[in-house]
């Protein structure tokens, strides 16, 4: 621990075989950041474990704890310091961490949400055209009115292979944030983990339901907004302000932490029709399977020779693609 | 009821502490940008200090009351008038049917004024708060600023209007407005030695920075930091710039994001999660000062604070925003 004037690490927990070192970092007088490891790394196993620990913490109904906001390698605890001191809160986290000795025991409730997607839809095309007209006429990522061509180029794939990558992996919801109803969806199958840069500069308008990717992470836009992810299609509503549809009776949000999203391709007409059935007639039936993720099984599969071989093949293609794709 | 004649530059319905508990759903707390001014206005008219009132930014707001009410005006002096006659700020005053309320523009200090009405603003709470999130267009009055023709309805006052009128604040209660705001702040979570250099943090805590004119209720932008601020050469997997990290939740309100070389204070309607490092947090009790800082005119300076000081100041502010502050 550094002893400097700007030292913010209040406490630590040592690394164990199933967990990285835990750093407790101060974040003002009402927040505590719990960080896992000192390296910037994005591995779903960290997220699985953190969400399991987060569930244990939430289950304790700690007085003064307002909310928690898990990211991919940090959890942010929002609390009322007049009701609970930061040291007491650290003890709560430590106890939760200690009660989960191994990643092998992590089982997360995880629904599988099936979302229809139309690739190269006309709303996305309008958004890209508007970007070219109003923001950056020479944007190299907007060939043919979409970003798919560029996405494919960055990953050393064909456009069709790129679409298949989106469809073939499930997308893990590591936690929500940024925009109302927004969730950060990470690829569970590393053989299809495409990676792309973000828009430079960002867009001023994205339609509701647009699906985009930035870095490795997919985002389904919940309301019309700006944005910086590369767009490749449009899905159905995942958020409803008015909470009219029965799916949103308890709040405007569709996603829960640790959900999985699986896309299947449909026509644009079908996607557009579903909007009417969600927002107006409110009679659309969302296709959601209850389920769970067993971390042990996932890691065995993830680390298997076949999966790792496929992941390495994609990485090699990406290395070639990155060289050829124009920088944004 | 209040019929809006001119919504002014930006007039919003805001309460305090805003919409808590939805950061992980992408929804910021919003809430009154200057919660002290709103709180004092509420105390004057007999409301709980967190009740929703009107937040008038910039000025040029004009509206007509359709019946009797008790109101209080606080914050920056926008030269408020009723039917063209100047009215005092920081005391509760009675208004009647047909009275026209008007404010001009900001004076030499401050940026926002607040109007509380006995009984509070009667808009439906959305996810536990009456606050408007202008960035996401939800909450408050249809998720938007007031415009001509809008009719704002008020709740039932806590006491007889004649008993509420004429209340004043004790001497020394009204906070002083300035053009150079000292914001007490706690370093973290991304600071020296791993993210910023010790010298970089010293600079951040010693320099005076102009509030950039591009600032709004989501973000107050400050002047750029030199490359020497950063302890790293890049952000690794998080991105090519040393300010980049793998996305984490932002401790808003009051987190100072470093976006590229630009420090951005994430405030009321700010984003709740993203991929930039955060070097410090303004203490909760000083958030109100940010809302009175005028973009393009005023300056901000950070002053190192401890957790103990911050918590003591929270308690002091709670006491300030209570009937104990009445004369």
XYZ file of C-alpha atoms in Angstrom:
655
model
C 0.000 0.000 0.000
C 1.431 3.383 -0.908
C 1.720 5.953 1.839
C 1.523 9.033 -0.371
C -0.748 12.003 0.130
C -3.092 10.710 -2.543
C -3.226 7.110 -1.402
C -6.809 5.930 -1.778
C -6.454 2.216 -1.100
C -8.181 1.823 2.242
C -7.673 -1.923 2.587
C -6.851 -5.053 0.577
C -7.530 -8.788 0.545
C -4.824 -11.125 -0.713
C -5.175 -13.082 -3.945
C -6.429 -16.672 -3.617
C -6.469 -19.521 -6.178
C -10.004 -18.548 -7.229
C -9.868 -14.782 -6.858
C -7.648 -11.831 -7.685
C -6.372 -9.437 -5.029
C -9.177 -7.186 -3.757
C -8.494 -3.454 -3.473
C -10.844 -1.193 -1.538
C -10.528 2.272 -3.022
C -12.208 5.379 -1.656
C -14.540 7.200 -4.017
C -15.822 10.186 -2.074
C -17.875 10.313 1.116
C -20.696 8.097 -0.121
C -19.038 5.541 -2.390
C -16.555 2.695 -2.089
C -14.969 1.031 -5.102
C -14.106 -2.649 -4.772
C -11.566 -3.504 -7.456
C -10.423 -6.998 -8.447
C -6.762 -7.224 -9.405
C -4.278 -4.542 -10.309
C -4.229 -5.305 -14.025
C -6.819 -4.084 -16.503
C -8.324 -7.399 -17.543
C -11.704 -8.352 -18.938
C -12.464 -11.970 -18.168
C -15.990 -13.152 -17.508
C -14.882 -15.368 -14.617
C -14.152 -12.189 -12.621
C -17.614 -10.897 -13.414
C -19.281 -14.216 -12.435
C -17.564 -14.236 -9.077
C -18.208 -10.567 -8.424
C -21.921 -10.899 -9.200
C -22.151 -13.909 -6.869
C -20.467 -11.931 -4.074
C -22.706 -8.994 -4.921
C -25.768 -11.220 -4.414
C -24.434 -12.248 -0.990
C -23.907 -8.585 -0.042
C -27.400 -7.596 -1.241
C -28.869 -10.556 0.669
C -27.544 -9.119 3.928
C -29.801 -6.033 3.575
C -27.091 -3.804 5.024
C -28.519 -0.686 6.635
C -27.210 2.416 4.873
C -26.193 0.586 1.674
C -28.161 2.338 -1.071
C -27.091 0.280 -4.082
C -24.241 -1.546 -5.785
C -23.096 -1.078 -9.371
C -20.998 -3.968 -10.707
C -18.765 -3.307 -13.720
C -16.569 -5.982 -15.302
C -13.731 -5.805 -12.729
C -15.006 -3.345 -10.133
C -18.059 -3.087 -7.932
C -19.161 0.340 -6.718
C -20.970 0.510 -3.393
C -23.162 3.572 -2.819
C -23.903 4.197 0.856
C -25.076 6.758 3.367
C -22.041 7.488 5.594
C -24.330 8.751 8.343
C -25.782 5.243 8.609
C -22.750 3.046 7.964
C -19.038 3.797 8.123
C -16.757 2.817 5.268
C -14.781 0.422 7.522
C -17.962 -1.435 8.454
C -18.882 -1.646 4.779
C -15.461 -3.084 3.911
C -16.048 -5.729 6.595
C -19.360 -6.647 4.940
C -17.589 -7.164 1.597
C -14.749 -9.132 3.215
C -17.208 -11.433 4.924
C -19.069 -11.998 1.650
C -15.776 -12.688 -0.167
C -14.649 -15.162 2.504
C -17.949 -17.010 2.385
C -17.249 -17.927 -1.236
C -13.961 -19.845 -1.117
C -13.911 -21.075 -4.710
C -15.109 -20.012 -8.154
C -16.233 -23.637 -8.614
C -19.137 -23.013 -6.277
C -20.439 -20.006 -8.181
C -23.849 -20.639 -9.713
C -25.696 -17.580 -10.973
C -29.381 -17.396 -11.772
C -29.230 -16.370 -15.435
C -32.179 -15.997 -17.776
C -31.676 -16.543 -21.481
C -33.398 -13.710 -23.356
C -34.037 -14.396 -27.044
C -33.977 -11.210 -29.080
C -34.838 -11.014 -32.769
C -32.435 -8.878 -34.793
C -32.650 -7.460 -38.295
C -29.250 -6.734 -39.807
C -28.775 -3.689 -42.050
C -32.212 -2.230 -41.208
C -33.413 1.130 -42.532
C -33.404 2.981 -39.146
C -29.735 2.163 -38.626
C -29.066 3.280 -42.191
C -30.745 6.636 -41.420
C -28.574 7.021 -38.331
C -25.378 6.325 -40.273
C -26.425 8.638 -43.115
C -27.134 11.415 -40.636
C -23.683 10.930 -39.118
C -22.041 11.255 -42.525
C -24.062 14.355 -43.305
C -23.850 16.173 -39.970
C -20.746 14.941 -38.184
C -18.061 13.302 -40.336
C -18.542 13.051 -44.124
C -15.303 11.090 -44.638
C -15.921 8.513 -41.841
C -14.194 5.311 -43.041
C -16.421 3.117 -40.854
C -19.599 4.052 -42.746
C -19.059 2.300 -46.099
C -22.288 1.295 -47.867
C -24.399 3.090 -45.279
C -23.640 0.708 -42.424
C -20.780 -0.170 -40.083
C -20.791 -3.924 -40.776
C -18.258 -3.687 -43.586
C -15.861 -1.897 -41.254
C -16.528 -4.325 -38.382
C -15.730 -7.233 -40.672
C -12.560 -5.538 -41.911
C -11.295 -4.889 -38.353
C -11.687 -8.567 -37.482
C -10.352 -10.071 -40.706
C -13.774 -11.588 -41.441
C -16.396 -11.352 -44.184
C -19.610 -9.434 -43.472
C -21.506 -12.711 -43.258
C -18.978 -14.203 -40.826
C -19.333 -11.074 -38.732
C -23.130 -11.495 -38.576
C -22.688 -15.154 -37.685
C -20.330 -14.154 -34.842
C -23.106 -11.996 -33.352
C -25.608 -14.863 -33.650
C -23.401 -17.735 -32.525
C -22.330 -16.530 -29.095
C -24.531 -15.751 -26.107
C -23.970 -12.280 -24.664
C -23.491 -12.024 -20.893
C -24.969 -9.068 -19.004
C -22.143 -8.130 -16.622
C -24.206 -5.274 -15.180
C -26.099 -2.214 -16.298
C -25.373 1.468 -16.466
C -24.453 4.491 -18.573
C -27.856 5.024 -20.208
C -31.392 4.280 -18.837
C -31.999 0.541 -19.169
C -28.576 -0.027 -20.677
C -26.598 -3.213 -20.077
C -23.084 -4.209 -21.038
C -23.189 -7.475 -22.964
C -19.958 -9.500 -23.238
C -19.394 -12.431 -25.633
C -19.405 -15.761 -23.789
C -17.785 -17.710 -26.627
C -14.281 -16.359 -27.313
C -14.336 -17.938 -30.795
C -16.818 -15.232 -31.826
C -15.507 -12.352 -29.712
C -15.200 -9.666 -32.357
C -13.589 -6.362 -31.314
C -13.983 -2.930 -32.915
C -12.983 0.688 -32.197
C -15.643 3.258 -31.289
C -16.863 6.119 -33.487
C -14.591 9.168 -33.590
C -16.271 11.557 -32.870
C -19.543 10.037 -31.573
C -22.967 10.171 -33.288
C -25.681 12.640 -32.371
C -28.566 10.213 -32.993
C -29.162 6.471 -32.680
C -32.645 4.928 -33.019
C -34.343 2.946 -30.258
C -33.400 -0.723 -30.549
C -30.208 -0.188 -32.541
C -27.577 -2.794 -31.716
C -23.955 -1.742 -31.679
C -20.537 -2.930 -30.585
C -17.638 -0.965 -29.079
C -14.448 -2.746 -28.077
C -15.718 -6.274 -27.298
C -19.000 -5.167 -25.792
C -22.503 -5.106 -27.338
C -25.099 -2.496 -26.370
C -28.776 -2.446 -27.294
C -29.866 1.204 -27.417
C -32.908 1.679 -25.196
C -34.079 5.122 -26.316
C -33.069 7.489 -29.128
C -29.717 9.004 -28.141
C -26.188 9.783 -29.305
C -23.604 7.031 -29.137
C -20.274 5.725 -30.251
C -20.695 1.992 -30.896
C -20.511 0.534 -34.443
C -24.078 -0.244 -35.513
C -25.057 -3.453 -37.243
C -28.779 -3.985 -36.757
C -31.946 -3.389 -34.828
C -33.706 -5.395 -32.150
C -36.989 -5.036 -30.257
C -37.623 -2.770 -27.201
C -35.648 -3.681 -24.070
C -36.894 -0.702 -22.053
C -40.212 1.089 -21.659
C -40.548 4.410 -19.841
C -44.313 4.107 -19.446
C -44.160 0.537 -18.034
C -47.423 -0.237 -19.938
C -46.428 -3.684 -21.225
C -46.808 -6.432 -18.564
C -43.097 -7.290 -18.934
C -42.347 -3.828 -17.528
C -44.980 -3.825 -14.763
C -42.287 -3.715 -12.055
C -40.148 -1.071 -13.741
C -39.006 0.083 -17.160
C -36.058 -2.327 -17.403
C -35.856 -5.684 -19.193
C -32.329 -6.741 -18.277
C -31.123 -8.149 -14.950
C -27.477 -8.666 -14.039
C -26.172 -12.067 -15.225
C -28.847 -12.464 -17.908
C -27.738 -13.888 -21.240
C -28.910 -12.519 -24.576
C -29.119 -14.661 -27.712
C -29.904 -12.991 -31.033
C -31.730 -14.695 -33.909
C -32.056 -13.163 -37.354
C -35.454 -12.015 -38.616
C -36.689 -9.581 -41.257
C -36.850 -5.865 -40.557
C -40.628 -6.019 -41.088
C -40.915 -8.455 -38.200
C -38.873 -6.258 -35.851
C -40.903 -3.169 -36.732
C -44.199 -5.020 -36.153
C -43.054 -6.092 -32.678
C -42.618 -2.426 -31.707
C -46.363 -1.948 -32.188
C -47.103 -5.030 -30.112
C -44.810 -3.894 -27.261
C -45.547 -0.172 -27.077
C -49.141 0.129 -28.374
C -51.020 -3.166 -28.140
C -48.766 -4.335 -25.279
C -49.468 -7.981 -26.214
C -46.018 -9.126 -27.389
C -44.642 -12.159 -25.573
C -40.946 -11.894 -24.782
C -39.142 -15.198 -25.193
C -37.211 -15.753 -21.972
C -35.945 -19.054 -20.532
C -35.141 -19.322 -16.838
C -31.723 -20.827 -16.230
C -28.379 -20.555 -14.528
C -24.675 -20.323 -15.166
C -22.377 -22.796 -13.426
C -18.990 -21.097 -13.373
C -17.097 -24.400 -13.086
C -18.730 -25.870 -16.196
C -18.308 -22.652 -18.141
C -14.593 -22.405 -17.290
C -13.956 -26.036 -18.220
C -15.590 -25.430 -21.582
C -13.887 -22.033 -22.015
C -10.454 -23.507 -21.296
C -10.978 -26.592 -23.479
C -8.571 -27.140 -26.336
C -11.256 -26.746 -29.002
C -12.516 -23.391 -27.718
C -9.056 -21.985 -27.103
C -7.914 -23.107 -30.566
C -10.878 -21.289 -32.154
C -10.231 -18.200 -30.039
C -6.586 -18.137 -31.148
C -7.657 -18.447 -34.800
C -9.977 -15.453 -34.457
C -7.228 -13.447 -32.723
C -4.864 -14.137 -35.626
C -7.470 -12.921 -38.128
C -8.102 -9.850 -35.986
C -4.388 -9.018 -35.902
C -4.344 -9.057 -39.726
C -7.620 -7.124 -39.953
C -6.464 -4.412 -37.556
C -3.474 -3.742 -39.811
C -5.692 -3.243 -42.865
C -8.686 -1.380 -41.384
C -8.420 2.413 -41.510
C -8.025 4.103 -38.118
C -10.953 6.214 -36.926
C -51.426 26.549 -10.235
C -48.731 28.345 -12.224
C -49.277 29.059 -15.925
C -45.998 29.362 -17.756
C -45.658 32.421 -19.997
C -41.941 32.044 -20.737
C -39.929 28.997 -19.654
C -36.707 30.983 -19.850
C -33.384 29.413 -20.733
C -34.028 26.213 -18.742
C -36.506 25.795 -15.916
C -36.884 22.330 -14.417
C -38.751 20.601 -11.626
C -36.139 19.173 -9.226
C -36.173 17.659 -5.751
C -33.429 16.327 -3.445
C -31.647 13.907 -3.008
C -33.086 12.930 -6.366
C -33.535 9.448 -7.806
C -31.305 7.163 -5.745
C -30.831 3.462 -6.335
C -30.804 3.216 -10.137
C -27.182 3.869 -11.095
C -26.876 0.219 -12.114
C -29.856 0.712 -14.399
C -28.169 3.644 -16.108
C -30.175 6.330 -14.355
C -28.382 9.169 -12.614
C -29.742 10.736 -9.437
C -30.510 14.115 -11.066
C -31.933 16.365 -8.309
C -31.502 20.074 -7.565
C -28.110 21.237 -8.797
C -27.909 23.625 -5.830
C -29.637 21.601 -3.136
C -28.865 24.209 -0.457
C -30.845 26.915 -2.232
C -33.753 24.560 -2.895
C -33.601 23.323 0.711
C -33.690 26.824 2.206
C -36.579 27.830 -0.086
C -38.526 24.792 1.089
C -37.856 25.516 4.762
C -39.153 29.073 4.255
C -42.480 27.869 2.831
C -42.915 25.062 5.373
C -42.017 22.119 3.091
C -39.615 19.278 3.872
C -36.211 20.484 2.586
C -36.112 17.866 -0.201
C -39.525 18.724 -1.714
C -39.599 19.536 -5.449
C -39.366 23.150 -6.569
C -38.452 25.044 -9.721
C -34.808 25.324 -10.746
C -34.364 28.346 -13.013
C -31.070 28.337 -14.918
C -29.901 31.486 -16.688
C -33.150 33.420 -16.181
C -35.918 34.973 -18.323
C -38.653 32.893 -16.670
C -42.176 34.341 -16.501
C -45.410 32.821 -15.196
C -48.797 33.656 -13.715
C -50.297 32.275 -10.491
C -53.972 31.324 -10.782
C -54.683 31.256 -7.038
C -53.223 32.084 -3.611
C -49.865 30.577 -2.640
C -46.836 31.213 -0.454
C -43.528 31.123 -2.300
C -39.838 31.691 -1.562
C -37.069 32.582 -4.011
C -33.435 31.649 -3.312
C -30.129 31.146 -5.089
C -28.697 33.714 -7.477
C -30.382 37.110 -7.670
C -32.237 37.281 -10.996
C -34.108 40.415 -9.871
C -37.450 38.702 -9.233
C -40.641 40.752 -9.523
C -44.355 40.228 -8.928
C -46.460 42.383 -11.257
C -43.347 44.425 -12.029
C -42.596 45.199 -8.367
C -39.333 43.912 -6.890
C -39.830 41.183 -4.280
C -37.363 40.084 -1.612
C -35.432 36.838 -1.846
C -34.836 34.456 1.064
C -38.199 35.110 2.702
C -41.621 33.621 2.195
C -44.096 35.849 0.395
C -47.775 35.549 -0.416
C -48.959 35.650 -4.016
C -52.516 35.722 -5.320
C -54.595 34.867 -8.384
C -53.443 36.788 -11.465
C -50.043 37.704 -10.012
C -47.302 37.639 -12.614
C -43.937 36.354 -11.454
C -40.892 37.214 -13.502
C -37.119 36.982 -13.249
C -34.493 38.644 -15.440
C -31.047 37.154 -15.888
C -28.144 36.124 -13.701
C -26.280 38.814 -11.815
C -22.548 39.010 -11.134
C -22.558 35.872 -8.942
C -24.394 32.538 -9.214
C -26.150 30.771 -12.071
C -29.390 29.220 -10.776
C -32.324 30.458 -8.727
C -34.946 28.311 -7.002
C -38.630 28.830 -6.342
C -40.380 26.759 -3.697
C -44.141 26.867 -3.275
C -45.869 25.826 -0.051
C -47.128 22.292 -0.705
C -44.459 21.486 -3.287
C -44.758 20.772 -6.993
C -47.396 18.146 -7.661
C -45.899 15.971 -10.407
C -45.923 12.163 -10.195
C -42.775 10.681 -8.708
C -40.996 8.507 -11.296
C -38.901 5.742 -9.684
C -39.087 7.484 -6.344
C -38.310 11.074 -7.305
C -39.920 14.147 -8.859
C -36.601 15.226 -10.381
C -36.153 15.856 -14.083
C -33.293 14.086 -15.839
C -32.912 16.425 -18.786
C -30.189 14.250 -20.332
C -32.513 11.224 -20.475
C -35.781 13.204 -20.821
C -37.626 11.584 -17.907
C -39.037 12.567 -14.516
C -40.243 15.965 -13.351
C -42.645 17.755 -15.703
C -42.893 15.317 -18.657
C -39.115 14.892 -18.583
C -38.512 18.335 -20.051
C -38.013 22.042 -19.264
C -41.141 24.172 -18.760
C -42.507 25.858 -21.889
C -45.235 28.484 -22.520
C -48.713 27.151 -21.777
C -47.588 24.528 -19.257
C -49.642 24.412 -16.075
C -47.730 23.494 -12.928
C -49.894 22.237 -10.060
C -48.941 22.449 -6.370
C -49.713 20.291 -3.346
C -51.407 21.231 -0.079
C -49.428 23.605 2.176
C -48.334 22.360 5.604
C -50.095 25.259 7.393
C -52.383 28.227 6.809
C -50.887 30.525 4.148
C -50.985 33.568 6.439
C -48.995 31.672 9.043
C -46.383 30.665 6.433
C -45.964 34.107 4.864
C -43.243 36.444 6.107
C -40.841 33.764 7.339
C -37.186 34.765 7.154
C -33.843 33.085 7.693
C -31.556 33.671 10.645
C -28.517 35.812 10.079
C -25.548 34.056 8.511
C -27.596 31.201 7.067
C -27.571 32.252 3.404
C -24.459 30.830 1.722
C -22.222 33.281 -0.034
C -21.985 33.106 -3.823
C -18.695 33.834 -5.569
C -16.947 33.559 -8.932
C -14.175 31.317 -7.674
C -15.525 28.161 -6.107
C -13.450 26.140 -3.678
C -14.693 22.559 -3.851
C -13.538 20.251 -1.106
C -12.694 16.884 -2.624
C -11.489 13.404 -1.691
C -8.937 11.808 -4.045
C -9.838 8.533 -5.743
C -10.533 5.957 -6.909
C -7.918 6.306 -9.712
C -5.066 8.398 -8.436
C -1.349 8.395 -7.663
C 0.847 6.411 -7.858
C -0.808 3.983 -10.325
C -2.940 6.233 -12.565
C -1.707 9.789 -12.041
C 1.666 11.109 -10.930
C 2.040 12.700 -7.496
C 2.913 15.966 -9.244
C -0.137 15.572 -11.484
C -2.422 15.220 -8.461
C -0.711 18.186 -6.784
C -1.443 20.220 -9.900
C -5.068 19.096 -9.919
C -5.457 20.193 -6.304
C -3.653 23.511 -6.669
C -4.655 25.017 -9.972
C -7.612 27.262 -10.677
C -9.597 26.244 -13.757
C -12.239 28.079 -15.707
C -15.547 26.231 -16.096
C -15.820 25.610 -19.835
C -18.831 27.094 -21.654
C -19.840 23.588 -22.869
C -20.882 22.585 -19.321
C -24.418 21.446 -18.479
C -26.422 19.440 -15.931
C -24.566 16.244 -16.908
C -21.027 17.482 -16.946
C -18.953 20.494 -15.923
C -15.873 20.591 -18.126
C -12.601 22.071 -16.898
C -9.372 23.073 -18.614
C -7.141 20.344 -20.049
C -4.434 18.664 -18.024
C -0.889 18.254 -19.378
C 0.327 14.800 -20.495
C 2.581 14.709 -17.409
C -0.534 14.241 -15.293
C -0.681 10.563 -16.202
C 1.458 7.881 -14.599
C 0.808 5.454 -17.467
C 1.538 5.685 -21.172
C -1.723 4.015 -22.238
C -4.846 2.424 -20.806
C -3.992 -1.166 -21.738
C -7.059 -3.246 -22.640
C -9.208 -0.240 -21.666
C -8.031 1.843 -24.615
C -5.103 3.675 -26.123
C -5.203 6.849 -23.989
C -3.805 6.716 -20.421
C -7.142 8.071 -19.151
C -8.860 4.890 -20.447
C -9.683 1.934 -18.212
C -12.026 -1.033 -18.471
C -15.498 0.379 -17.854
C -16.423 0.969 -14.218
C -19.320 2.643 -12.433
C -18.964 6.360 -11.731
C -19.414 7.623 -8.164
C -21.812 10.365 -9.173
C -22.746 12.951 -8.217
C -19.368 14.656 -7.886
C -16.875 12.302 -9.573
C -14.128 13.945 -11.627
C -13.728 11.982 -14.833
C -10.540 12.398 -16.822
C -11.627 12.035 -20.472
C -8.519 12.138 -22.585
C -6.806 15.187 -21.118
C -10.051 16.926 -20.135
C -11.248 16.738 -16.521
C -15.042 16.542 -16.414
C -17.020 16.812 -13.219
C -19.946 14.387 -13.479
C -22.912 16.027 -11.825
C -26.711 15.783 -11.569
C -27.604 14.008 -14.833
C -24.198 12.501 -15.571
C -23.521 9.055 -17.070
C -23.409 6.274 -14.466
C -20.751 4.030 -16.004
C -17.956 4.365 -18.517
C -14.345 3.780 -19.426
C -12.485 6.797 -18.052
C -10.459 7.111 -14.860
C -11.814 9.153 -11.936
C -9.288 11.219 -9.979
C -11.390 12.699 -7.174
C -14.870 13.186 -5.735
C -16.305 16.520 -4.634
C -17.705 16.017 -1.135
C -21.474 15.714 -0.980
C -21.860 18.896 1.099
C -20.123 20.986 -1.592
C -22.071 19.730 -4.629
C -24.384 22.760 -4.422
C -21.503 25.090 -5.276
C -21.020 23.468 -8.668
C -24.608 24.321 -9.611
C -23.955 28.005 -8.925
C -20.787 28.075 -11.014
C -21.472 29.898 -14.288
C -19.949 28.205 -17.358
C -17.609 30.460 -19.300
C -17.332 32.902 -16.377
C -16.491 31.242 -13.057
C -13.510 29.289 -11.782
C -13.148 26.074 -9.793
C -10.413 25.058 -7.388
C -10.226 21.743 -5.550
C -9.176 21.544 -1.903
C -8.099 18.289 -0.284
C -10.690 16.988 2.175
C -10.864 13.991 4.495
C -13.749 11.542 4.894
C -14.245 12.768 8.464
C -14.589 16.381 7.341
C -16.975 15.366 4.554
C -19.244 13.437 6.908
C -19.259 16.252 9.478
C -20.188 18.692 6.697
C -23.084 16.461 5.612
C -24.509 16.630 9.118
C -23.980 20.396 9.283
C -25.787 20.844 5.980
C -28.722 18.757 7.173
C -29.031 21.061 10.178
C -28.752 24.137 7.969
C -31.630 22.897 5.815
C -34.100 22.692 8.692
C -36.393 24.982 10.646
C -33.405 25.665 12.914
C -32.316 28.116 10.203
C -35.457 30.251 10.474
C -35.163 33.665 12.137
